[in-house]
Amino acid sequence: MNAQERFSYESMTIHDLPAAERPRERLQRLGVEALSAQEILAVILGRGISGESVMLTAQRLLSQFGGLKGIAAATLEELSTVRGIGLAKAAQIKAAVELAARVNSYSEENGKTIVKTPEDVVGLVGNRLQEKKKEYFLAILLDTRNRLIRVAEISIGSLDSSIVHPREVFKEAISASAAAVIFVHNHPSGDTEASEDDVKLTERLAGVGEIVGIDVLDHIIIGGKGHTSMKREGLF
């Protein structure tokens, strides 16, 4: 298919396509594995805008964010600025990404996700944090058997810092009746080495955890394609 034919194909509305070539029908006939990333996005989005195929909207997303990883890392606001993607469709994309992340970390034991190792933590929230341009500080709230209660977003900082107050952290943990917590934050620079501020903050949070009876099991730093466990490094 040359460029002119491709442009014509993508500029059609989805109903102008032969029924057998529509993404949803191809999924039903061939299975989701046979679909391209563009087609899967088209199925999630459902429809395009007036006079434009949803396939073109999906391609625009892939091009603007550099592929699926970029789309997964984009914020709701960033996605909604793309032509053909409003807040409703952006929310559909974010929900699909989160569902995939939860499936990857899901355990069949009592229908709960089990979080025991730094690698479990990275599997749970790594994709969510690795491409972020700001620091995100999360608290993974666990019950007495290390089963996930929920992931709480505590703060979003600037490009190189994040403001975290113990009151906000443990308010979330106490309200969820958590027995333990693992902290996670990202370094947008890609360097996962713990800073002096990271160590001081973790020691402070661990101290507060002892007072309120909630164990601080670890603090994971995610950056680039790697991660650092502050507990494994003996930093607190």
PDB file of C-alpha atoms in Angstrom:
ATOM      1  CA  MET A   1       0.000   0.000   0.000  1.00  0.00           C
ATOM      2  CA  ASN A   2       1.600   3.314  -1.083  1.00  0.00           C
ATOM      3  CA  ALA A   3       1.356   6.577   0.874  1.00  0.00           C
ATOM      4  CA  GLN A   4      -1.551   7.924  -1.188  1.00  0.00           C
ATOM      5  CA  GLU A   5      -3.572   4.724  -0.782  1.00  0.00           C
ATOM      6  CA  ARG A   6      -2.788   4.619   2.947  1.00  0.00           C
ATOM      7  CA  PHE A   7      -3.928   8.214   3.411  1.00  0.00           C
ATOM      8  CA  SER A   8      -7.168   7.487   1.597  1.00  0.00           C
ATOM      9  CA  TYR A   9      -7.717   4.321   3.652  1.00  0.00           C
ATOM     10  CA  GLU A  10      -7.201   6.079   6.984  1.00  0.00           C
ATOM     11  CA  SER A  11      -9.245   9.141   6.041  1.00  0.00           C
ATOM     12  CA  MET A  12     -12.386   7.076   5.550  1.00  0.00           C
ATOM     13  CA  THR A  13     -14.785   6.628   8.427  1.00  0.00           C
ATOM     14  CA  ILE A  14     -14.822   3.145   9.921  1.00  0.00           C
ATOM     15  CA  HIS A  15     -18.125   2.411   8.200  1.00  0.00           C
ATOM     16  CA  ASP A  16     -16.537   3.073   4.812  1.00  0.00           C
ATOM     17  CA  LEU A  17     -14.155   0.182   5.362  1.00  0.00           C
ATOM     18  CA  PRO A  18     -15.154  -3.280   4.150  1.00  0.00           C
ATOM     19  CA  ALA A  19     -16.778  -5.086   7.065  1.00  0.00           C
ATOM     20  CA  ALA A  20     -14.069  -7.745   7.093  1.00  0.00           C
ATOM     21  CA  GLU A  21     -11.362  -5.059   7.523  1.00  0.00           C
ATOM     22  CA  ARG A  22     -12.886  -3.244  10.496  1.00  0.00           C
ATOM     23  CA  PRO A  23     -10.832  -3.757  13.671  1.00  0.00           C
ATOM     24  CA  ARG A  24     -13.693  -5.098  15.778  1.00  0.00           C
ATOM     25  CA  GLU A  25     -14.755  -7.559  13.121  1.00  0.00           C
ATOM     26  CA  ARG A  26     -11.145  -8.670  12.591  1.00  0.00           C
ATOM     27  CA  LEU A  27     -10.823  -9.269  16.321  1.00  0.00           C
ATOM     28  CA  GLN A  28     -13.974 -11.400  16.354  1.00  0.00           C
ATOM     29  CA  ARG A  29     -12.875 -13.379  13.313  1.00  0.00           C
ATOM     30  CA  LEU A  30      -9.134 -13.752  13.915  1.00  0.00           C
ATOM     31  CA  GLY A  31      -8.609 -13.097  17.616  1.00  0.00           C
ATOM     32  CA  VAL A  32      -7.016 -10.095  19.301  1.00  0.00           C
ATOM     33  CA  GLU A  33      -3.508 -11.454  18.677  1.00  0.00           C
ATOM     34  CA  ALA A  34      -3.927 -10.797  14.950  1.00  0.00           C
ATOM     35  CA  LEU A  35      -4.533  -7.077  15.440  1.00  0.00           C
ATOM     36  CA  SER A  36      -1.876  -4.395  15.165  1.00  0.00           C
ATOM     37  CA  ALA A  37      -1.351  -1.890  17.982  1.00  0.00           C
ATOM     38  CA  GLN A  38      -3.197   0.660  15.858  1.00  0.00           C
ATOM     39  CA  GLU A  39      -6.189  -1.657  15.478  1.00  0.00           C
ATOM     40  CA  ILE A  40      -6.294  -2.509  19.196  1.00  0.00           C
ATOM     41  CA  LEU A  41      -6.312   1.190  20.028  1.00  0.00           C
ATOM     42  CA  ALA A  42      -9.094   1.687  17.498  1.00  0.00           C
ATOM     43  CA  VAL A  43     -11.179  -0.987  19.243  1.00  0.00           C
ATOM     44  CA  ILE A  44     -10.604   0.683  22.624  1.00  0.00           C
ATOM     45  CA  LEU A  45     -11.536   4.115  21.258  1.00  0.00           C
ATOM     46  CA  GLY A  46     -14.613   2.799  19.486  1.00  0.00           C
ATOM     47  CA  ARG A  47     -15.117   5.592  16.995  1.00  0.00           C
ATOM     48  CA  GLY A  48     -13.314   8.479  15.386  1.00  0.00           C
ATOM     49  CA  ILE A  49     -14.487  12.003  14.795  1.00  0.00           C
ATOM     50  CA  SER A  50     -16.722  13.315  12.058  1.00  0.00           C
ATOM     51  CA  GLY A  51     -15.336  12.415   8.643  1.00  0.00           C
ATOM     52  CA  GLU A  52     -12.309  10.588  10.045  1.00  0.00           C
ATOM     53  CA  SER A  53     -11.675   6.930  10.735  1.00  0.00           C
ATOM     54  CA  VAL A  54     -10.845   5.888  14.274  1.00  0.00           C
ATOM     55  CA  MET A  55      -7.837   4.188  12.674  1.00  0.00           C
ATOM     56  CA  LEU A  56      -6.376   7.604  11.870  1.00  0.00           C
ATOM     57  CA  THR A  57      -7.009   8.781  15.433  1.00  0.00           C
ATOM     58  CA  ALA A  58      -5.201   5.678  16.731  1.00  0.00           C
ATOM     59  CA  GLN A  59      -2.257   6.295  14.397  1.00  0.00           C
ATOM     60  CA  ARG A  60      -2.090   9.909  15.521  1.00  0.00           C
ATOM     61  CA  LEU A  61      -1.790   8.725  19.124  1.00  0.00           C
ATOM     62  CA  LEU A  62       1.004   6.300  18.292  1.00  0.00           C
ATOM     63  CA  SER A  63       2.917   8.933  16.340  1.00  0.00           C
ATOM     64  CA  GLN A  64       2.549  11.716  18.896  1.00  0.00           C
ATOM     65  CA  PHE A  65       3.681   9.599  21.867  1.00  0.00           C
ATOM     66  CA  GLY A  66       6.215   7.438  20.049  1.00  0.00           C
ATOM     67  CA  GLY A  67       4.392   4.130  20.475  1.00  0.00           C
ATOM     68  CA  LEU A  68       2.507   2.199  23.121  1.00  0.00           C
ATOM     69  CA  LYS A  69       4.952   2.883  25.978  1.00  0.00           C
ATOM     70  CA  GLY A  70       4.628   6.595  25.412  1.00  0.00           C
ATOM     71  CA  ILE A  71       0.843   6.349  25.365  1.00  0.00           C
ATOM     72  CA  ALA A  72       0.887   4.322  28.598  1.00  0.00           C
ATOM     73  CA  ALA A  73       3.097   6.911  30.301  1.00  0.00           C
ATOM     74  CA  ALA A  74       1.085   9.934  29.142  1.00  0.00           C
ATOM     75  CA  THR A  75      -1.203  11.723  31.553  1.00  0.00           C
ATOM     76  CA  LEU A  76      -4.930  12.045  31.067  1.00  0.00           C
ATOM     77  CA  GLU A  77      -4.435  15.691  30.147  1.00  0.00           C
ATOM     78  CA  GLU A  78      -1.691  14.941  27.616  1.00  0.00           C
ATOM     79  CA  LEU A  79      -3.794  12.293  25.891  1.00  0.00           C
ATOM     80  CA  SER A  80      -6.844  14.533  25.731  1.00  0.00           C
ATOM     81  CA  THR A  81      -4.953  17.198  23.757  1.00  0.00           C
ATOM     82  CA  VAL A  82      -4.651  14.875  20.749  1.00  0.00           C
ATOM     83  CA  ARG A  83      -7.133  15.633  17.989  1.00  0.00           C
ATOM     84  CA  GLY A  84      -9.990  13.146  18.227  1.00  0.00           C
ATOM     85  CA  ILE A  85      -9.218  12.286  21.870  1.00  0.00           C
ATOM     86  CA  GLY A  86     -11.210  14.083  24.533  1.00  0.00           C
ATOM     87  CA  LEU A  87     -11.231  13.384  28.248  1.00  0.00           C
ATOM     88  CA  ALA A  88     -13.662  10.478  27.849  1.00  0.00           C
ATOM     89  CA  LYS A  89     -11.479   8.609  25.341  1.00  0.00           C
ATOM     90  CA  ALA A  90      -8.336   9.492  27.279  1.00  0.00           C
ATOM     91  CA  ALA A  91      -9.960   7.912  30.334  1.00  0.00           C
ATOM     92  CA  GLN A  92     -10.712   4.753  28.306  1.00  0.00           C
ATOM     93  CA  ILE A  93      -7.049   4.482  27.325  1.00  0.00           C
ATOM     94  CA  LYS A  94      -5.792   5.024  30.885  1.00  0.00           C
ATOM     95  CA  ALA A  95      -8.249   2.426  32.177  1.00  0.00           C
ATOM     96  CA  ALA A  96      -7.081  -0.122  29.598  1.00  0.00           C
ATOM     97  CA  VAL A  97      -3.423   0.495  30.512  1.00  0.00           C
ATOM     98  CA  GLU A  98      -4.130   0.115  34.227  1.00  0.00           C
ATOM     99  CA  LEU A  99      -6.124  -3.068  33.636  1.00  0.00           C
ATOM    100  CA  ALA A 100      -3.203  -4.579  31.730  1.00  0.00           C
ATOM    101  CA  ALA A 101      -0.802  -3.636  34.539  1.00  0.00           C
ATOM    102  CA  ARG A 102      -3.044  -5.265  37.128  1.00  0.00           C
ATOM    103  CA  VAL A 103      -3.400  -8.434  35.095  1.00  0.00           C
ATOM    104  CA  ASN A 104       0.399  -8.719  34.926  1.00  0.00           C
ATOM    105  CA  SER A 105       0.688  -8.579  38.707  1.00  0.00           C
ATOM    106  CA  TYR A 106      -2.440 -10.563  39.582  1.00  0.00           C
ATOM    107  CA  SER A 107      -2.325 -13.587  41.837  1.00  0.00           C
ATOM    108  CA  GLU A 108      -5.014 -16.233  41.947  1.00  0.00           C
ATOM    109  CA  GLU A 109      -4.650 -16.580  45.711  1.00  0.00           C
ATOM    110  CA  ASN A 110      -7.936 -15.178  47.029  1.00  0.00           C
ATOM    111  CA  GLY A 111      -8.092 -12.939  43.983  1.00  0.00           C
ATOM    112  CA  LYS A 112      -5.430 -10.677  45.478  1.00  0.00           C
ATOM    113  CA  THR A 113      -2.152  -9.348  44.140  1.00  0.00           C
ATOM    114  CA  ILE A 114       0.766 -10.500  46.305  1.00  0.00           C
ATOM    115  CA  VAL A 115       3.657  -8.062  46.760  1.00  0.00           C
ATOM    116  CA  LYS A 116       6.737  -9.512  48.463  1.00  0.00           C
ATOM    117  CA  THR A 117       9.816  -8.486  46.498  1.00  0.00           C
ATOM    118  CA  PRO A 118      11.148  -5.344  44.796  1.00  0.00           C
ATOM    119  CA  GLU A 119      10.524  -7.121  41.495  1.00  0.00           C
ATOM    120  CA  ASP A 120       6.856  -7.543  42.456  1.00  0.00           C
ATOM    121  CA  VAL A 121       6.709  -3.800  43.056  1.00  0.00           C
ATOM    122  CA  VAL A 122       8.288  -3.014  39.681  1.00  0.00           C
ATOM    123  CA  GLY A 123       5.856  -5.382  37.994  1.00  0.00           C
ATOM    124  CA  LEU A 124       2.989  -3.601  39.684  1.00  0.00           C
ATOM    125  CA  VAL A 125       3.851   0.054  39.047  1.00  0.00           C
ATOM    126  CA  GLY A 126       7.004   0.097  36.890  1.00  0.00           C
ATOM    127  CA  ASN A 127       5.255   0.849  33.612  1.00  0.00           C
ATOM    128  CA  ARG A 128       3.297   3.573  35.336  1.00  0.00           C
ATOM    129  CA  LEU A 129       6.431   5.398  36.483  1.00  0.00           C
ATOM    130  CA  GLN A 130       9.318   4.677  34.118  1.00  0.00           C
ATOM    131  CA  GLU A 131       8.528   7.300  31.484  1.00  0.00           C
ATOM    132  CA  LYS A 132       7.216  10.035  33.782  1.00  0.00           C
ATOM    133  CA  LYS A 133       8.807  13.467  33.466  1.00  0.00           C
ATOM    134  CA  LYS A 134       7.975  14.411  37.047  1.00  0.00           C
ATOM    135  CA  GLU A 135       8.569  12.588  40.321  1.00  0.00           C
ATOM    136  CA  TYR A 136       5.645  10.506  41.507  1.00  0.00           C
ATOM    137  CA  PHE A 137       5.604   9.175  45.079  1.00  0.00           C
ATOM    138  CA  LEU A 138       3.367   6.149  45.639  1.00  0.00           C
ATOM    139  CA  ALA A 139       2.488   4.068  48.665  1.00  0.00           C
ATOM    140  CA  ILE A 140       1.671   0.399  48.100  1.00  0.00           C
ATOM    141  CA  LEU A 141      -0.708  -0.557  50.892  1.00  0.00           C
ATOM    142  CA  LEU A 142      -0.658  -4.197  52.017  1.00  0.00           C
ATOM    143  CA  ASP A 143      -2.545  -6.404  54.461  1.00  0.00           C
ATOM    144  CA  THR A 144      -0.979  -8.810  56.974  1.00  0.00           C
ATOM    145  CA  ARG A 145      -0.297 -11.387  54.232  1.00  0.00           C
ATOM    146  CA  ASN A 146       1.357  -8.956  51.817  1.00  0.00           C
ATOM    147  CA  ARG A 147      -1.757  -8.813  49.678  1.00  0.00           C
ATOM    148  CA  LEU A 148      -2.342  -5.573  47.845  1.00  0.00           C
ATOM    149  CA  ILE A 149      -5.078  -3.355  49.202  1.00  0.00           C
ATOM    150  CA  ARG A 150      -4.412  -0.522  46.785  1.00  0.00           C
ATOM    151  CA  VAL A 151      -1.766   1.810  45.384  1.00  0.00           C
ATOM    152  CA  ALA A 152      -2.069   5.338  46.754  1.00  0.00           C
ATOM    153  CA  GLU A 153      -0.640   8.296  44.853  1.00  0.00           C
ATOM    154  CA  ILE A 154       0.791  10.540  47.559  1.00  0.00           C
ATOM    155  CA  SER A 155       2.432  13.348  45.632  1.00  0.00           C
ATOM    156  CA  ILE A 156       3.564  14.573  42.254  1.00  0.00           C
ATOM    157  CA  GLY A 157       6.661  16.745  42.385  1.00  0.00           C
ATOM    158  CA  SER A 158       8.655  18.887  40.025  1.00  0.00           C
ATOM    159  CA  LEU A 159      11.150  17.550  37.515  1.00  0.00           C
ATOM    160  CA  ASP A 160      13.649  16.795  40.276  1.00  0.00           C
ATOM    161  CA  SER A 161      11.863  16.818  43.603  1.00  0.00           C
ATOM    162  CA  SER A 162       8.780  15.572  45.371  1.00  0.00           C
ATOM    163  CA  ILE A 163       7.167  16.839  48.573  1.00  0.00           C
ATOM    164  CA  VAL A 164       6.026  14.028  50.856  1.00  0.00           C
ATOM    165  CA  HIS A 165       4.579  14.537  54.313  1.00  0.00           C
ATOM    166  CA  PRO A 166       4.228  11.578  56.719  1.00  0.00           C
ATOM    167  CA  ARG A 167       0.744  12.766  57.635  1.00  0.00           C
ATOM    168  CA  GLU A 168      -0.496  12.265  54.065  1.00  0.00           C
ATOM    169  CA  VAL A 169       1.268   8.919  53.699  1.00  0.00           C
ATOM    170  CA  PHE A 170      -0.063   7.335  56.853  1.00  0.00           C
ATOM    171  CA  LYS A 171      -3.513   8.874  56.532  1.00  0.00           C
ATOM    172  CA  GLU A 172      -3.912   6.751  53.406  1.00  0.00           C
ATOM    173  CA  ALA A 173      -2.493   3.650  55.111  1.00  0.00           C
ATOM    174  CA  ILE A 174      -4.612   4.008  58.246  1.00  0.00           C
ATOM    175  CA  SER A 175      -7.822   4.640  56.307  1.00  0.00           C
ATOM    176  CA  ALA A 176      -7.148   1.458  54.296  1.00  0.00           C
ATOM    177  CA  SER A 177      -6.408  -0.564  57.476  1.00  0.00           C
ATOM    178  CA  ALA A 178      -3.017  -1.446  55.989  1.00  0.00           C
ATOM    179  CA  ALA A 179      -0.607  -3.575  58.015  1.00  0.00           C
ATOM    180  CA  ALA A 180       2.416  -2.654  55.910  1.00  0.00           C
ATOM    181  CA  VAL A 181       3.483  -0.239  53.221  1.00  0.00           C
ATOM    182  CA  ILE A 182       6.092  -0.089  50.481  1.00  0.00           C
ATOM    183  CA  PHE A 183       7.054   3.298  49.136  1.00  0.00           C
ATOM    184  CA  VAL A 184       7.918   3.837  45.487  1.00  0.00           C
ATOM    185  CA  HIS A 185       9.060   6.863  43.598  1.00  0.00           C
ATOM    186  CA  ASN A 186      10.689   7.520  40.259  1.00  0.00           C
ATOM    187  CA  HIS A 187      13.763   9.466  39.239  1.00  0.00           C
ATOM    188  CA  PRO A 188      13.000  11.112  35.870  1.00  0.00           C
ATOM    189  CA  SER A 189      16.753  11.372  35.260  1.00  0.00           C
ATOM    190  CA  GLY A 190      16.914   7.573  35.019  1.00  0.00           C
ATOM    191  CA  ASP A 191      19.494   7.300  37.827  1.00  0.00           C
ATOM    192  CA  THR A 192      18.138   4.991  40.540  1.00  0.00           C
ATOM    193  CA  GLU A 193      20.764   5.762  43.181  1.00  0.00           C
ATOM    194  CA  ALA A 194      19.162   6.949  46.427  1.00  0.00           C
ATOM    195  CA  SER A 195      19.917  10.550  47.288  1.00  0.00           C
ATOM    196  CA  GLU A 196      20.613  11.831  50.785  1.00  0.00           C
ATOM    197  CA  ASP A 197      17.102  13.296  50.826  1.00  0.00           C
ATOM    198  CA  ASP A 198      15.663   9.915  49.823  1.00  0.00           C
ATOM    199  CA  VAL A 199      17.424   8.246  52.758  1.00  0.00           C
ATOM    200  CA  LYS A 200      16.368  10.909  55.270  1.00  0.00           C
ATOM    201  CA  LEU A 201      12.761  10.788  54.108  1.00  0.00           C
ATOM    202  CA  THR A 202      12.639   7.000  54.296  1.00  0.00           C
ATOM    203  CA  GLU A 203      14.118   6.951  57.792  1.00  0.00           C
ATOM    204  CA  ARG A 204      11.561   9.520  58.882  1.00  0.00           C
ATOM    205  CA  LEU A 205       8.674   7.560  57.382  1.00  0.00           C
ATOM    206  CA  ALA A 206       9.922   4.298  58.895  1.00  0.00           C
ATOM    207  CA  GLY A 207      10.034   5.977  62.299  1.00  0.00           C
ATOM    208  CA  VAL A 208       6.469   7.203  61.950  1.00  0.00           C
ATOM    209  CA  GLY A 209       5.450   3.715  60.813  1.00  0.00           C
ATOM    210  CA  GLU A 210       6.810   2.241  64.044  1.00  0.00           C
ATOM    211  CA  ILE A 211       4.772   4.711  66.075  1.00  0.00           C
ATOM    212  CA  VAL A 212       1.477   3.998  64.279  1.00  0.00           C
ATOM    213  CA  GLY A 213       2.087   0.246  63.938  1.00  0.00           C
ATOM    214  CA  ILE A 214       2.445   0.053  60.156  1.00  0.00           C
ATOM    215  CA  ASP A 215       5.587  -1.666  58.867  1.00  0.00           C
ATOM    216  CA  VAL A 216       7.613   0.130  56.215  1.00  0.00           C
ATOM    217  CA  LEU A 217       8.902  -2.831  54.215  1.00  0.00           C
ATOM    218  CA  ASP A 218      10.898  -1.059  51.543  1.00  0.00           C
ATOM    219  CA  HIS A 219      11.352   2.033  49.439  1.00  0.00           C
ATOM    220  CA  ILE A 220      11.873   1.369  45.734  1.00  0.00           C
ATOM    221  CA  ILE A 221      13.363   3.894  43.346  1.00  0.00           C
ATOM    222  CA  ILE A 222      12.495   3.388  39.672  1.00  0.00           C
ATOM    223  CA  GLY A 223      14.340   5.065  36.824  1.00  0.00           C
ATOM    224  CA  GLY A 224      15.147   4.277  33.222  1.00  0.00           C
ATOM    225  CA  LYS A 225      15.049   0.490  32.906  1.00  0.00           C
ATOM    226  CA  GLY A 226      16.268  -0.252  36.419  1.00  0.00           C
ATOM    227  CA  HIS A 227      15.327   0.028  40.064  1.00  0.00           C
ATOM    228  CA  THR A 228      16.922   0.196  43.507  1.00  0.00           C
ATOM    229  CA  SER A 229      15.605  -1.350  46.713  1.00  0.00           C
ATOM    230  CA  MET A 230      16.680   0.810  49.623  1.00  0.00           C
ATOM    231  CA  LYS A 231      16.039  -2.094  52.000  1.00  0.00           C
ATOM    232  CA  ARG A 232      18.351  -4.404  50.014  1.00  0.00           C
ATOM    233  CA  GLU A 233      20.968  -1.689  49.974  1.00  0.00           C
ATOM    234  CA  GLY A 234      20.724  -1.389  53.762  1.00  0.00           C
ATOM    235  CA  LEU A 235      19.866   2.302  53.573  1.00  0.00           C
ATOM    236  CA  PHE A 236      17.275   2.219  56.362  1.00  0.00           C
TER     237      PHE A 236
END
